[in-house]
C-alpha positions as protocol buffer text, in pm:
chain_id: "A"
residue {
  index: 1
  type: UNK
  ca { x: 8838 y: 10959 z: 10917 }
}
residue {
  index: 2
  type: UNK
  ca { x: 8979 y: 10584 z: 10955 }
}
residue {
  index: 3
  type: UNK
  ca { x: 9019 y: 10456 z: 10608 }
}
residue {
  index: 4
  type: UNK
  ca { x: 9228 y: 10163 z: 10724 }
}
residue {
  index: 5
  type: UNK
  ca { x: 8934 y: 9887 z: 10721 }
}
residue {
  index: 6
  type: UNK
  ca { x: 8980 y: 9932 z: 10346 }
}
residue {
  index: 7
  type: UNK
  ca { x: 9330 y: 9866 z: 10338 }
}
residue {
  index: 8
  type: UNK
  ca { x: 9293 y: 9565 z: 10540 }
}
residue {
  index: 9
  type: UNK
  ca { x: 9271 y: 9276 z: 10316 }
}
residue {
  index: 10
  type: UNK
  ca { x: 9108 y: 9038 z: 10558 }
}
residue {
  index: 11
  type: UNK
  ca { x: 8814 y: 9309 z: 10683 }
}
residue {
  index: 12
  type: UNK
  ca { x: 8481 y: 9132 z: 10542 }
}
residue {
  index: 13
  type: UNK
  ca { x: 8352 y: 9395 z: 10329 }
}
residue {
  index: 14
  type: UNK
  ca { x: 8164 y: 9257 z: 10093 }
}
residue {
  index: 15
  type: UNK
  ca { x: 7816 y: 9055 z: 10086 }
}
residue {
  index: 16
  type: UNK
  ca { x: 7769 y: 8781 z: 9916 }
}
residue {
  index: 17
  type: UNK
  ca { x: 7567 y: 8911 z: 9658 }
}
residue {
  index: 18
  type: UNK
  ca { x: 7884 y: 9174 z: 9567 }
}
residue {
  index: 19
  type: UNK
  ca { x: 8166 y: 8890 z: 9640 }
}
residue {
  index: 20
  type: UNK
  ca { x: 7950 y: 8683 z: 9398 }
}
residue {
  index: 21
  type: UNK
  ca { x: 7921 y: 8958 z: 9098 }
}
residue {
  index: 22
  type: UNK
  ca { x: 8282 y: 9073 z: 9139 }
}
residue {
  index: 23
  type: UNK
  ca { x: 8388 y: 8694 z: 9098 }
}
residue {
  index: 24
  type: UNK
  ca { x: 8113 y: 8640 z: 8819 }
}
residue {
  index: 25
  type: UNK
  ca { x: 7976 y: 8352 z: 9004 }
}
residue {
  index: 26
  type: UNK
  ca { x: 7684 y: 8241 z: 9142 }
}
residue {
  index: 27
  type: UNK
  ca { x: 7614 y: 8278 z: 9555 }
}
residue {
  index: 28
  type: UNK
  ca { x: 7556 y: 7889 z: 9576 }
}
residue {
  index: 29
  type: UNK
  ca { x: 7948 y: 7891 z: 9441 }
}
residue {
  index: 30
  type: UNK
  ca { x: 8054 y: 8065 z: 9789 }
}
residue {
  index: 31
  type: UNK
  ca { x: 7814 y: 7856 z: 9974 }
}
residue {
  index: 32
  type: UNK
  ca { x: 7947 y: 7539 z: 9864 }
}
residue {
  index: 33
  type: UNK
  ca { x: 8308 y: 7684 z: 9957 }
}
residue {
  index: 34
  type: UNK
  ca { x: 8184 y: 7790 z: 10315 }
}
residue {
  index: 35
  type: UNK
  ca { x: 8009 y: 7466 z: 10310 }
}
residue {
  index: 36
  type: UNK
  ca { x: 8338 y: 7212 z: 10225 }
}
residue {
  index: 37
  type: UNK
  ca { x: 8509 y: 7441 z: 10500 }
}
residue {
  index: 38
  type: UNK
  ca { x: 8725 y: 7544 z: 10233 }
}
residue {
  index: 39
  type: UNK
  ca { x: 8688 y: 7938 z: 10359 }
}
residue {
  index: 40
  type: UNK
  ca { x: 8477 y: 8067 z: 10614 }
}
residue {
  index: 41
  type: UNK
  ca { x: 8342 y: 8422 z: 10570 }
}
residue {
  index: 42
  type: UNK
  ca { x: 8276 y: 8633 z: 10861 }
}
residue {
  index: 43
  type: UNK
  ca { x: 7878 y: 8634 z: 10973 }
}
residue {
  index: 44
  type: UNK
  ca { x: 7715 y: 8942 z: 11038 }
}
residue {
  index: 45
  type: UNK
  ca { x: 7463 y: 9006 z: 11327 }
}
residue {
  index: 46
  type: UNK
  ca { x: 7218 y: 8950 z: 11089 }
}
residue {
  index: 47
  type: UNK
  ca { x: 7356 y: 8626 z: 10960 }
}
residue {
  index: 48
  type: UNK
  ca { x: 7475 y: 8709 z: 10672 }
}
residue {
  index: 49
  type: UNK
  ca { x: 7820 y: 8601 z: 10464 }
}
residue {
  index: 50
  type: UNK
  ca { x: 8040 y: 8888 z: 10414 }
}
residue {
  index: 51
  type: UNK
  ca { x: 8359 y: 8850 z: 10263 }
}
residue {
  index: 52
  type: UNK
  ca { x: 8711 y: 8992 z: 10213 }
}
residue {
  index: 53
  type: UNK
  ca { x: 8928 y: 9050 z: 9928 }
}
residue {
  index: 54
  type: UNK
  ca { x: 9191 y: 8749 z: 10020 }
}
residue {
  index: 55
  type: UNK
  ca { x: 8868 y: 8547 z: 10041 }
}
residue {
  index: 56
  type: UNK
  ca { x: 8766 y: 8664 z: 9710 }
}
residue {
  index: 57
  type: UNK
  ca { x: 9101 y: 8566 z: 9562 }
}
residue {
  index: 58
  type: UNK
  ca { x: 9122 y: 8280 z: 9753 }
}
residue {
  index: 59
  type: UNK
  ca { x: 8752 y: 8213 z: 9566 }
}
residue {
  index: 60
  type: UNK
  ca { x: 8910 y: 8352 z: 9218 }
}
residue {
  index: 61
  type: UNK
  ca { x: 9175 y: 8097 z: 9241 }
}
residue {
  index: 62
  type: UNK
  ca { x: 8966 y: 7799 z: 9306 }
}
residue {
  index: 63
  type: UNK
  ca { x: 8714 y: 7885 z: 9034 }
}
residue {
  index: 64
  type: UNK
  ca { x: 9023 y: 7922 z: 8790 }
}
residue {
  index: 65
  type: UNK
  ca { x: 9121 y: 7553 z: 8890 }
}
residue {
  index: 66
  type: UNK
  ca { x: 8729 y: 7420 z: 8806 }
}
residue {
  index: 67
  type: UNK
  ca { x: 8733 y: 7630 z: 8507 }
}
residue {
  index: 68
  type: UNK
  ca { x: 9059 y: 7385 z: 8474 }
}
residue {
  index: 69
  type: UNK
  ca { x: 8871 y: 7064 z: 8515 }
}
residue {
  index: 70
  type: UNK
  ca { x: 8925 y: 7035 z: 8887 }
}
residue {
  index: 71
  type: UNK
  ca { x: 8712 y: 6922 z: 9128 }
}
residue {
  index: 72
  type: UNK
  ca { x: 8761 y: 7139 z: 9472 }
}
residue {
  index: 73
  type: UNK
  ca { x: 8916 y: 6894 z: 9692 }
}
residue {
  index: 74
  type: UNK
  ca { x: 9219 y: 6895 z: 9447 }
}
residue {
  index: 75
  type: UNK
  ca { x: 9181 y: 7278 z: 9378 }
}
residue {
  index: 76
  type: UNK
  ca { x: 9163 y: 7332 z: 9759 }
}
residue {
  index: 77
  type: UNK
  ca { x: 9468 y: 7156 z: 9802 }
}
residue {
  index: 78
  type: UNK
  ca { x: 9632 y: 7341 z: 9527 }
}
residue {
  index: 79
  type: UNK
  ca { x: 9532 y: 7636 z: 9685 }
}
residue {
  index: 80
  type: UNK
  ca { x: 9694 y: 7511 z: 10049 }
}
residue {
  index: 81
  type: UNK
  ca { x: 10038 y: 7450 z: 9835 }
}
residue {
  index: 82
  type: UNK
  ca { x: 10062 y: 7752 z: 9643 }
}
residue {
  index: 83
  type: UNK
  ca { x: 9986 y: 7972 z: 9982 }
}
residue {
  index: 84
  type: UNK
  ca { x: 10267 y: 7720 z: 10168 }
}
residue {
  index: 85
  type: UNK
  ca { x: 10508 y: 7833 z: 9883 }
}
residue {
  index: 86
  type: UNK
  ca { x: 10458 y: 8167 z: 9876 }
}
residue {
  index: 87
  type: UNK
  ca { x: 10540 y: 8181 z: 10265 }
}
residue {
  index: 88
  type: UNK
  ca { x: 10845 y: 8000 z: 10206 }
}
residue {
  index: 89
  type: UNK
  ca { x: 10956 y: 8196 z: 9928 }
}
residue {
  index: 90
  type: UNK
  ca { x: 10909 y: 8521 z: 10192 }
}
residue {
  index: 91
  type: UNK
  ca { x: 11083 y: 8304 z: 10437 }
}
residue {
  index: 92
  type: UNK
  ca { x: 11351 y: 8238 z: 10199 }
}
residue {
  index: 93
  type: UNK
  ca { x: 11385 y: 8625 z: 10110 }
}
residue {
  index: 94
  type: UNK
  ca { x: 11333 y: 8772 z: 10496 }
}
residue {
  index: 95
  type: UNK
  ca { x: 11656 y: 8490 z: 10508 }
}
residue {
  index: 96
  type: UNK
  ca { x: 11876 y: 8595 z: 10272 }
}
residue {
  index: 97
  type: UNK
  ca { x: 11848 y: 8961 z: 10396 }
}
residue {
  index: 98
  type: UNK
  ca { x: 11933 y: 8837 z: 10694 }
}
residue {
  index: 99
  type: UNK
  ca { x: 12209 y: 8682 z: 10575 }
}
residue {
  index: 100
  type: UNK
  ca { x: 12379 y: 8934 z: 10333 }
}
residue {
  index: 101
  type: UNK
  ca { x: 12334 y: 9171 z: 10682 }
}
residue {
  index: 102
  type: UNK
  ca { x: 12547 y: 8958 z: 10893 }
}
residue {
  index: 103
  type: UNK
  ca { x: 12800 y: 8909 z: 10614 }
}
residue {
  index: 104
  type: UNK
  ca { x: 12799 y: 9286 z: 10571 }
}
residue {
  index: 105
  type: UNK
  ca { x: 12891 y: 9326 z: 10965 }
}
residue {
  index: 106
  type: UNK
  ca { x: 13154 y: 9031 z: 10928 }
}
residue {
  index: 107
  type: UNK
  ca { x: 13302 y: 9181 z: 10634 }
}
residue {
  index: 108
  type: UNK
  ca { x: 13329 y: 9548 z: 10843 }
}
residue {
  index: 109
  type: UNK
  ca { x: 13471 y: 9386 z: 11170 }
}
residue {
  index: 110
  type: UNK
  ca { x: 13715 y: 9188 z: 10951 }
}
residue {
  index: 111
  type: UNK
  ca { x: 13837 y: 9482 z: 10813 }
}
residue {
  index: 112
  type: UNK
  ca { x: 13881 y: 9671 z: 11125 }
}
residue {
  index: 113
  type: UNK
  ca { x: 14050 y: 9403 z: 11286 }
}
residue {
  index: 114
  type: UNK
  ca { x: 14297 y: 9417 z: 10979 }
}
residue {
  index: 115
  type: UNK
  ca { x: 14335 y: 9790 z: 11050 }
}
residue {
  index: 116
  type: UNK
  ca { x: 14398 y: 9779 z: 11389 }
}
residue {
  index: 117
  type: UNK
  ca { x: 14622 y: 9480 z: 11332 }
}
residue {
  index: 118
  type: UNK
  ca { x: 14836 y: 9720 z: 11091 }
}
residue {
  index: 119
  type: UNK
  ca { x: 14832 y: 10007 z: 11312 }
}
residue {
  index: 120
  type: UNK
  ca { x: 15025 y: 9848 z: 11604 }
}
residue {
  index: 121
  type: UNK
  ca { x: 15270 y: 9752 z: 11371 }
}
């Protein structure tokens, strides 16, 4: 058996109804957010929203920020900047390791260079 739909974060799983009980919100609070393009759940053949789980925290986060006082065009754009720096701070990681590689090989040619140096000597 396949069980890797459910490890798939963006695989709509979830109705609304469920996406709406797990969040403790009302359905018309995902409909406004499919409605302001803010997300855009997945249709099913019958029509219906379904939903993932980075949706749902997507969802999660934006309630948070009205719970907050916000209105959701500045807790969608909230939203937009925290996912922007979390890519750069991967970015900035997937860099570094990069980085502390090369220096690793630089530092290992170096010192063979300063052992073969010594050996004709």
């Amino acid at each position: 058996m396949d069980f890797g739909k459910f490890d798939d974060e963006d695989y709509p799983a979830l109705t609304m109804g469920q996406a709406a009980e797990l969040l403790g919100v009302q359905p018309a609070f995902l409909r406004s957010l499919d409605a302001a393009d803010v997300m855009s759940p997945v249709r099913s053949t019958a029509g219906h929203r379904r939903y993932s789980r980075r949706q749902l925290r997507l969802a999660s986060r934006i309630r948070e920020l009205f719970d907050d006082g916000l209105t959701l065009d500045p807790a969608h754009r909230i939203v937009l900047l925290e996912d922007q720096l979390d890519a750069a701070r991967m970015r900035i990681d997937e860099l570094q390791r990069d980085l502390a590689g090369v220096t690793r090989e630089r530092r290992a040619a170096s010192d063979m260079e300063k052992q073969h140096g010594a050996a004709r000597r």
